[in-house]
Short mmCIF file of N, CA and C in Angstrom, two decimals:
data_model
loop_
_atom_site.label_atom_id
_atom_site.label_comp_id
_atom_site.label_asym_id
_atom_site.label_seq_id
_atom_site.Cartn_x
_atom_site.Cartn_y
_atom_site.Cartn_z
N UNK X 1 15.51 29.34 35.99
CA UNK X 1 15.97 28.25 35.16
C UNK X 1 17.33 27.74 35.61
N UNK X 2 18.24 28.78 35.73
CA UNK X 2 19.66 28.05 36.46
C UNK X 2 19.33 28.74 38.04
N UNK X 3 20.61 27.80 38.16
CA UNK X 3 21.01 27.81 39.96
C UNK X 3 22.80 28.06 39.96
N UNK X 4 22.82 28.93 40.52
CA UNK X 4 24.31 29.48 40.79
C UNK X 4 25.04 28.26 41.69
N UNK X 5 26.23 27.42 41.67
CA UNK X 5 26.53 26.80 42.93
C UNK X 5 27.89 27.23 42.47
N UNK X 6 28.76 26.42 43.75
CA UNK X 6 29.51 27.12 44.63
C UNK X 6 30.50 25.73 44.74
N UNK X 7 31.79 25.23 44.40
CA UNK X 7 32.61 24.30 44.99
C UNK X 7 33.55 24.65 45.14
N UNK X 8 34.31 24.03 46.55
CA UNK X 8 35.01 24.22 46.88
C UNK X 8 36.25 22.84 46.87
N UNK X 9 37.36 23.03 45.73
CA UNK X 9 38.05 21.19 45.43
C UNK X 9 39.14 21.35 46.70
N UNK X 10 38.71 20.06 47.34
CA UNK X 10 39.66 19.76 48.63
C UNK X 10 41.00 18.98 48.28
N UNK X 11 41.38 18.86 47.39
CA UNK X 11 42.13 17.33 46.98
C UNK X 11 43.21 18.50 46.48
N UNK X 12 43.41 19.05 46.58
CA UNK X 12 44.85 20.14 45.94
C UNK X 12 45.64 18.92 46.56
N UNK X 13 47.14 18.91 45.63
CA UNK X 13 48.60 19.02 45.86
C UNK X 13 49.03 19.88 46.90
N UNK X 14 48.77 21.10 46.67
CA UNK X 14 48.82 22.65 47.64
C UNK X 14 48.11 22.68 48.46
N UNK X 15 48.20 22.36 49.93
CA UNK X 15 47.32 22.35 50.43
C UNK X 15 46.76 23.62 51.29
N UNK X 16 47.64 24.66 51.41
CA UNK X 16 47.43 26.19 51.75
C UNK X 16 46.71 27.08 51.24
N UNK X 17 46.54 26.29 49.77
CA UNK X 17 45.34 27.20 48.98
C UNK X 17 44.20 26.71 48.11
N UNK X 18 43.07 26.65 48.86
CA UNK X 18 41.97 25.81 48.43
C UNK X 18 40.75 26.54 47.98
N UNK X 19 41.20 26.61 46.29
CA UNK X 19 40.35 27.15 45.92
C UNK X 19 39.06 27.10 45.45
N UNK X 20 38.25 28.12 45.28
CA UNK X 20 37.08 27.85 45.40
C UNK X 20 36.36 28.16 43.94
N UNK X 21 35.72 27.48 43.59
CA UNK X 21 35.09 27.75 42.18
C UNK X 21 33.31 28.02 41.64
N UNK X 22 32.80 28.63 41.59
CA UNK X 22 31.93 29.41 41.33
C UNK X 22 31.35 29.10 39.65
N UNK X 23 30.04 28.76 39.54
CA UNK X 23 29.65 28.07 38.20
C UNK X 23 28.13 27.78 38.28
N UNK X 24 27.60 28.25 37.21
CA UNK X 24 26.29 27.98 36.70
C UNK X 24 26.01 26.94 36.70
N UNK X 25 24.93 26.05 36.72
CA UNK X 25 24.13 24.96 36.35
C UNK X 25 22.36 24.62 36.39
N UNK X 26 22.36 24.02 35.44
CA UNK X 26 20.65 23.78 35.12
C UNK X 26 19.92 23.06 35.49
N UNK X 27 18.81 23.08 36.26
CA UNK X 27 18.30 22.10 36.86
C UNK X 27 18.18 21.13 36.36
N UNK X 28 18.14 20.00 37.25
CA UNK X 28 17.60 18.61 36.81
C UNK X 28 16.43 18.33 36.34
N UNK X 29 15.34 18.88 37.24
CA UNK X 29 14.00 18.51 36.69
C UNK X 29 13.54 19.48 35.81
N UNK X 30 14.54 20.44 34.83
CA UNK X 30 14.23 21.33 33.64
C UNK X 30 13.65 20.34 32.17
N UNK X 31 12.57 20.70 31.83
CA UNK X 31 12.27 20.09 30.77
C UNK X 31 11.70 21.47 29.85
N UNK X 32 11.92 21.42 28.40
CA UNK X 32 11.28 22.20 27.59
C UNK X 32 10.54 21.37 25.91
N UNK X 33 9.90 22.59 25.78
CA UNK X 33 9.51 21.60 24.09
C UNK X 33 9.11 23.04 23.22
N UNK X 34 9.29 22.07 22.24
CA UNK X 34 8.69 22.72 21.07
C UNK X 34 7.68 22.66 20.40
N UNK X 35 7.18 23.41 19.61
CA UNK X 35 5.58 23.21 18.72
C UNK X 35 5.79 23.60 17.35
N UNK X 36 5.45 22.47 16.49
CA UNK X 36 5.13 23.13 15.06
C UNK X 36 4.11 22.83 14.49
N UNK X 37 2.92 23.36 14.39
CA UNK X 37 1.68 22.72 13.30
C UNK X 37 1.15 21.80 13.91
N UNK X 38 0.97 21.53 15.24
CA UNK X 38 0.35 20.41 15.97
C UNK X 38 1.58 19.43 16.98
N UNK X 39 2.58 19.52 15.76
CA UNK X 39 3.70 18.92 16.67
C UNK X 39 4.19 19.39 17.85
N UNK X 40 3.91 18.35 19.27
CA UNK X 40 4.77 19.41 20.39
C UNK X 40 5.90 18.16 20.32
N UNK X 41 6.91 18.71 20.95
CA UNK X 41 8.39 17.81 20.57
C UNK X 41 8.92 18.33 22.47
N UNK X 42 8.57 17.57 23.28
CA UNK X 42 9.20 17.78 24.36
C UNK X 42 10.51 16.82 24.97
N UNK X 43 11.30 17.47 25.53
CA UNK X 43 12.70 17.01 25.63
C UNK X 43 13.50 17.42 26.97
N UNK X 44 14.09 16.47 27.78
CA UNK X 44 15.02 16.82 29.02
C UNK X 44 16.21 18.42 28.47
N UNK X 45 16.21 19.42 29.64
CA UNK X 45 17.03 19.95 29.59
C UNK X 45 16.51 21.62 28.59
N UNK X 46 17.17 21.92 27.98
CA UNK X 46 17.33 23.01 27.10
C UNK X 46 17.60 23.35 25.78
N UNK X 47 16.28 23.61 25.09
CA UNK X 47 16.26 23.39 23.23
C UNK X 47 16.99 24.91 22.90
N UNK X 48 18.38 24.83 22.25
CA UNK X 48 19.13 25.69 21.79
C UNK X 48 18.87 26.51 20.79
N UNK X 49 18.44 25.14 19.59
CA UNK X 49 18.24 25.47 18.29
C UNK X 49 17.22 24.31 17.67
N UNK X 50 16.55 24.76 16.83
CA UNK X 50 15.77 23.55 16.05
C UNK X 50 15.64 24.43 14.59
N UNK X 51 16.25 22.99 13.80
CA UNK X 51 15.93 23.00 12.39
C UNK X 51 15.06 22.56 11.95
N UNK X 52 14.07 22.82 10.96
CA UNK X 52 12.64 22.35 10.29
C UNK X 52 13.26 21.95 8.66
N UNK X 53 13.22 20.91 8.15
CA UNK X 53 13.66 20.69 6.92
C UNK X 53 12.18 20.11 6.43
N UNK X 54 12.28 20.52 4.79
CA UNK X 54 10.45 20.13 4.60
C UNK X 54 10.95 19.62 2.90
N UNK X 55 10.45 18.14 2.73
CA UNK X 55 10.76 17.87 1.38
C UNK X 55 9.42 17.73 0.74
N UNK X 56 9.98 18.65 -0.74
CA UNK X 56 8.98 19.06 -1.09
C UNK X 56 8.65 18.06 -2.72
N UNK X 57 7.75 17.20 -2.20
CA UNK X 57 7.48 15.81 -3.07
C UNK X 57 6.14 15.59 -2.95
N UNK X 58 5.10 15.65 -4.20
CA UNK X 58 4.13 14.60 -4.29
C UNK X 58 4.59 13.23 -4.44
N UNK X 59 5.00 12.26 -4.18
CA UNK X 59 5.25 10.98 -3.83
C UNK X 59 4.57 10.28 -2.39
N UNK X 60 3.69 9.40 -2.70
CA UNK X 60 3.40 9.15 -1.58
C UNK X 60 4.33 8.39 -0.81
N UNK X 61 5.53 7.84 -1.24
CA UNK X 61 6.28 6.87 -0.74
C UNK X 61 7.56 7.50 0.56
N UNK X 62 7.37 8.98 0.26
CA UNK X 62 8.17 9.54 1.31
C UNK X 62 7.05 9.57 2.40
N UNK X 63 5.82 10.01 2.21
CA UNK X 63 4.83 10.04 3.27
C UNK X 63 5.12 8.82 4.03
N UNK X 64 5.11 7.41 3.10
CA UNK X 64 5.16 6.44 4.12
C UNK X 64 6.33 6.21 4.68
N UNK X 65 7.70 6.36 4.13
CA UNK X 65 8.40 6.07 4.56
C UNK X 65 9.21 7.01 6.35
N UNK X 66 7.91 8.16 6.13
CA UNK X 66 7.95 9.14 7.17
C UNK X 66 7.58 8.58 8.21
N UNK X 67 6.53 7.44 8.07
CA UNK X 67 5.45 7.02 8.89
C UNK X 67 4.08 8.00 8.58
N UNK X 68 4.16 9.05 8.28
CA UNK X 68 3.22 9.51 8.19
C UNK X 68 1.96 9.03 6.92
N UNK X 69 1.59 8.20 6.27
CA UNK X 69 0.95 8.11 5.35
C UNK X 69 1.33 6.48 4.67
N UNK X 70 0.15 5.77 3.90
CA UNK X 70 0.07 4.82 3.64
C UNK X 70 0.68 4.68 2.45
N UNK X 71 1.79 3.32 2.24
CA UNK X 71 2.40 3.50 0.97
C UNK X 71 1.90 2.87 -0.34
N UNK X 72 0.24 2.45 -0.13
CA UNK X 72 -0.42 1.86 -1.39
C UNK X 72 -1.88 2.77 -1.28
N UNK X 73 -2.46 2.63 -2.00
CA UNK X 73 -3.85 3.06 -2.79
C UNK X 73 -5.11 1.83 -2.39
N UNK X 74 -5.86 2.31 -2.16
CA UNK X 74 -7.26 1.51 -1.72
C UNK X 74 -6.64 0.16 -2.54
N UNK X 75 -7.09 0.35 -3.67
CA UNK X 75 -6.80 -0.88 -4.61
C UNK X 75 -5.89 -1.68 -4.54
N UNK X 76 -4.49 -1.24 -4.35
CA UNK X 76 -3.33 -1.99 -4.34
C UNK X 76 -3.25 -2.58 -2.63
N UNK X 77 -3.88 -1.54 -1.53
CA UNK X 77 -4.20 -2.96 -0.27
C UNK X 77 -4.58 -3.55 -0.44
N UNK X 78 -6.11 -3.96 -1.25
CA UNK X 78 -6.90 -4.81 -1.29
C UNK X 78 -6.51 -6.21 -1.81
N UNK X 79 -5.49 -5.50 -3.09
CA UNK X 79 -5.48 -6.69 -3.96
C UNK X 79 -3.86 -7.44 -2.66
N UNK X 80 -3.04 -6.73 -1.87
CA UNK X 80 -2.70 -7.27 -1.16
C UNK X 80 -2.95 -8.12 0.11
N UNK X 81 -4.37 -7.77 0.61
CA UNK X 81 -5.28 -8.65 1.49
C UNK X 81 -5.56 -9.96 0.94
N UNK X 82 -6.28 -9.64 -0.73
CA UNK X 82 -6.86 -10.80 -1.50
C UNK X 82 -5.73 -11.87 -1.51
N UNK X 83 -4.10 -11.50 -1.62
CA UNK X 83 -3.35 -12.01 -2.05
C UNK X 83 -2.95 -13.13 -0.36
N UNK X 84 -2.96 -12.05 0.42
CA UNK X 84 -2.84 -13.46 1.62
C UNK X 84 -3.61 -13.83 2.31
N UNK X 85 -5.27 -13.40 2.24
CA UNK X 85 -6.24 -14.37 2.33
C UNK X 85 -6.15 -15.65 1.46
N UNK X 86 -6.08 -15.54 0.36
CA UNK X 86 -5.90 -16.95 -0.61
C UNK X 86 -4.82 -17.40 0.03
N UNK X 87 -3.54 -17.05 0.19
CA UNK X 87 -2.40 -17.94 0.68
C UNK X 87 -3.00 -18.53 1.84
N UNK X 88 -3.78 -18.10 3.16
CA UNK X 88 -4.09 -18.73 4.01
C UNK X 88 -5.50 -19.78 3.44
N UNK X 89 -6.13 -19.77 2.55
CA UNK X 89 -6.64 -20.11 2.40
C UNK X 89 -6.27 -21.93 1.70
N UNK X 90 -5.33 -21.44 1.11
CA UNK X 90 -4.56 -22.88 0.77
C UNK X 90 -3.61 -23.22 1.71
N UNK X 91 -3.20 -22.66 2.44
CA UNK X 91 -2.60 -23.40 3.64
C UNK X 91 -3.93 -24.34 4.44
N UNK X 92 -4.79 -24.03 4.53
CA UNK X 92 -6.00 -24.30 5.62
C UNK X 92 -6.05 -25.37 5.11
N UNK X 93 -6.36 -25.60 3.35
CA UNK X 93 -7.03 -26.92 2.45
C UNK X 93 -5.56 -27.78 2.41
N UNK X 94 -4.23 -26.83 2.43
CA UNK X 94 -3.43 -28.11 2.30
C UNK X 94 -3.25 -28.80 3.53
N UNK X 95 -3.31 -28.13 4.85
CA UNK X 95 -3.65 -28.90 5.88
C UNK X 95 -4.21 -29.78 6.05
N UNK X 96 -5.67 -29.47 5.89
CA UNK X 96 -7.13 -30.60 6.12
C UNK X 96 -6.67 -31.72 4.84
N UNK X 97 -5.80 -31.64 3.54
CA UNK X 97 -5.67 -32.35 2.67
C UNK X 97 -4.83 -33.45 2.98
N UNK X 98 -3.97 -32.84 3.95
CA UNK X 98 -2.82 -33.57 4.54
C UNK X 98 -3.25 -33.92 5.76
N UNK X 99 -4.12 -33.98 6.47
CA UNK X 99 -4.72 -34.90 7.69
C UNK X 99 -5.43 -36.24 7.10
N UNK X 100 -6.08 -35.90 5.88
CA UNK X 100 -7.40 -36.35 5.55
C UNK X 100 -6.51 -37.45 4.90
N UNK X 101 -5.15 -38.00 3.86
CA UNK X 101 -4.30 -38.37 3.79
C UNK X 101 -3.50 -39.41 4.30
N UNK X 102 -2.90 -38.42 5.77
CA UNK X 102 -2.43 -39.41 6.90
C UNK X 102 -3.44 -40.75 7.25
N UNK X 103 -4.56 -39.90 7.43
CA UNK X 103 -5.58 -40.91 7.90
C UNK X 103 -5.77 -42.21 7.24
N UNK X 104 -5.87 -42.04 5.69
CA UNK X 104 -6.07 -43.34 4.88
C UNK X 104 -5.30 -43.80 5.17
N UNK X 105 -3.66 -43.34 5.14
CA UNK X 105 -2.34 -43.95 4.61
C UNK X 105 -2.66 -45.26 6.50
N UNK X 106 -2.57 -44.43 7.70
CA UNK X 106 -2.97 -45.15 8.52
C UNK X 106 -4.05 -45.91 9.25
N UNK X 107 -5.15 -45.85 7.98
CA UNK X 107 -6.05 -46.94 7.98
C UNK X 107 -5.22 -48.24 7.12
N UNK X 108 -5.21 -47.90 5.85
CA UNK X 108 -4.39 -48.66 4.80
C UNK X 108 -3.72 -49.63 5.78
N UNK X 109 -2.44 -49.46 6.43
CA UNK X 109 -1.26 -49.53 6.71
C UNK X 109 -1.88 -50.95 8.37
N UNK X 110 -2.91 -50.10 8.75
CA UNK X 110 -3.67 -51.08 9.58
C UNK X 110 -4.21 -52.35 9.30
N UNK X 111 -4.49 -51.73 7.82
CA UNK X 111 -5.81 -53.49 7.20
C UNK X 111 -4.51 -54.39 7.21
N UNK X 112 -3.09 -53.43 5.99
CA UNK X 112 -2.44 -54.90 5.83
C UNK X 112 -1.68 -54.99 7.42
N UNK X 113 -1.77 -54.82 7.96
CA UNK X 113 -1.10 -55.56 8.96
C UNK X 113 -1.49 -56.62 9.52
N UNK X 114 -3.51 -56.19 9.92
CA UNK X 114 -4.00 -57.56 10.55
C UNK X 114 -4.01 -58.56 9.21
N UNK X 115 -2.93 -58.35 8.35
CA UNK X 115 -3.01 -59.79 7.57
C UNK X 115 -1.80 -60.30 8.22
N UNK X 116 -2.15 -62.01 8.11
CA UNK X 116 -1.24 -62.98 8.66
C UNK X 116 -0.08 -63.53 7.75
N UNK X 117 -0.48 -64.05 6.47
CA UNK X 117 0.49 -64.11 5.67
C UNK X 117 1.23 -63.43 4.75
N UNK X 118 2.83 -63.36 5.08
CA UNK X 118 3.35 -62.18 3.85
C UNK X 118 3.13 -62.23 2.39
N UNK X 119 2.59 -63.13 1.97
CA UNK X 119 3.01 -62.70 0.53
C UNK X 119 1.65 -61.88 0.19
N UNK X 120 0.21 -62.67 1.00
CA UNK X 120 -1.08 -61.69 0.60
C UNK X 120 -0.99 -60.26 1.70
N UNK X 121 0.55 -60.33 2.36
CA UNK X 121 0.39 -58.77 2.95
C UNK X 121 0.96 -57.84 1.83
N UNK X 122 2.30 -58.20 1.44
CA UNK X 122 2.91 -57.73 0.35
C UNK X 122 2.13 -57.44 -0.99
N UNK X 123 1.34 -58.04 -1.29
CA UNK X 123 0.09 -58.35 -1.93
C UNK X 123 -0.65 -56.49 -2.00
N UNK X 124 -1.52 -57.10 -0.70
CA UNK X 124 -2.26 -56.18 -0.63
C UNK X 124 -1.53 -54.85 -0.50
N UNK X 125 -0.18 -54.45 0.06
CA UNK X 125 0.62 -53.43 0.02
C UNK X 125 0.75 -53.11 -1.50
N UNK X 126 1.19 -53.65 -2.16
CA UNK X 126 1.45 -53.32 -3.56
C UNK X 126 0.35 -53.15 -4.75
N UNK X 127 -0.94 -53.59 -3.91
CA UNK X 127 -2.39 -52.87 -4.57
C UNK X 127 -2.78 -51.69 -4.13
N UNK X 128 -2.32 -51.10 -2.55
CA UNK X 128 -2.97 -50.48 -2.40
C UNK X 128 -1.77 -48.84 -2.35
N UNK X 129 -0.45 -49.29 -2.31
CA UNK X 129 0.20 -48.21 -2.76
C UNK X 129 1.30 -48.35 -3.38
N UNK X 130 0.91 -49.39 -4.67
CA UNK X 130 1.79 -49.57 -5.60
C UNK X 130 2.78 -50.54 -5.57
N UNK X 131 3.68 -50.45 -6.82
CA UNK X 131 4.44 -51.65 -6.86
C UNK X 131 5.65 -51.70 -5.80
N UNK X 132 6.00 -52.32 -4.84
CA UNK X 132 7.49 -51.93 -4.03
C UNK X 132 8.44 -52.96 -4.54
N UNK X 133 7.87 -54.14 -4.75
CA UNK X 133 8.75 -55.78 -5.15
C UNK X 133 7.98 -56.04 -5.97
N UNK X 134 8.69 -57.50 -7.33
CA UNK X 134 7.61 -57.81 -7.83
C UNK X 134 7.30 -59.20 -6.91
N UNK X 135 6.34 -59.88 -7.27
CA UNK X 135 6.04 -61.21 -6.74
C UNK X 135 7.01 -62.71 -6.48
N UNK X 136 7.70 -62.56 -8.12
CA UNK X 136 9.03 -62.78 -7.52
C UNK X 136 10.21 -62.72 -6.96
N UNK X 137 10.36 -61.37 -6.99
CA UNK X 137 11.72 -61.13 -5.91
C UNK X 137 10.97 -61.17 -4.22
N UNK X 138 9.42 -60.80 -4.37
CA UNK X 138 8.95 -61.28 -2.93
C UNK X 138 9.44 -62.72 -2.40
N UNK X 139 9.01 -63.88 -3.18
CA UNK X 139 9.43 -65.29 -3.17
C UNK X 139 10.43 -65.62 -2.95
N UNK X 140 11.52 -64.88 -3.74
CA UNK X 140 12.97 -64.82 -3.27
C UNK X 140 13.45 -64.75 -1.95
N UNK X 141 12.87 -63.28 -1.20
CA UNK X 141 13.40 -63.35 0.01
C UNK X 141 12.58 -64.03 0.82
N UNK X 142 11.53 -64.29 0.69
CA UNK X 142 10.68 -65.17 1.86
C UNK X 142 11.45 -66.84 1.83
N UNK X 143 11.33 -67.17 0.62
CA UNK X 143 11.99 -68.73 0.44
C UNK X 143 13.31 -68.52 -0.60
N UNK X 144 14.67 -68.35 0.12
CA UNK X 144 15.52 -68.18 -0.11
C UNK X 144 15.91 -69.85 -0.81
N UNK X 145 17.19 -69.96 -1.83
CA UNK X 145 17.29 -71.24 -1.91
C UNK X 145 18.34 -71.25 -1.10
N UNK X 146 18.41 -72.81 -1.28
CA UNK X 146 19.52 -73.59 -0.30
C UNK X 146 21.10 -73.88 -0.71
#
């Protein structure tokens, strides 16, 4: 497991006496592990000491928070699946609700355009999405007075 080496420091101040120093060391490619109950725990180098701490709780919420174990009950996933299937599920319809929408608004927006005169464009704008002007303040700005 070790290897005895041997240095010798050249860099003295003193240069008449170069001493030599003598010292243990552990290999590099040393690896060891441990086992508990299925667990192997392997690690670079040399396991000294290992502590086992064990908390002692029916709670399932330490299980999960271990990773080891799920922190809800059949029932309480489910009803959390149910809960964001429906959310996607109204995202999907408010989507398609909001295409389906655009589309009129830019059919709409098409008819009155191929109209030629403003007041039956303004007209038809204000039938088909409400009041914006009334008829006379339309008149107003089209035929301003003098």
């Amino acid at each position: 497991m070790q290897k005895k080496s041997q240095k010798t420091i050249t860099d003295c101040a003193d240069a008449t006496s170069i001493p030599s120093i003598v010292y243990w060391r552990k290999r590099k490619d040393l690896v060891d592990s441990y086992t508990s109950g299925g667990l192997v725990i392997t690690v670079p180098g040399i396991i000294t000491s290992v502590q086992s701490h064990i908390l002692k709780t029916d709670s399932v919420i330490v299980d999960a928070l271990l990773g080891q174990g799920e922190a809800l009950d059949c029932y309480n996933m489910r009803l959390q699946e149910e809960a964001s299937r429906a959310a996607e599920l109204r995202n999907s319809r408010y989507e398609a609700e909001t295409s389906q929408e655009a589309a009129k608004i830019t059919a709409a927006l098409a008819t009155i355009a191929a109209i030629t005169d403003p007041v039956l464009q303004a007209d038809a704008y204000k039938k088909m999405f409400g009041s914006c002007c009334s008829m006379d303040e339309l008149n107003l700005i089209l035929n301003p007075a003098p």
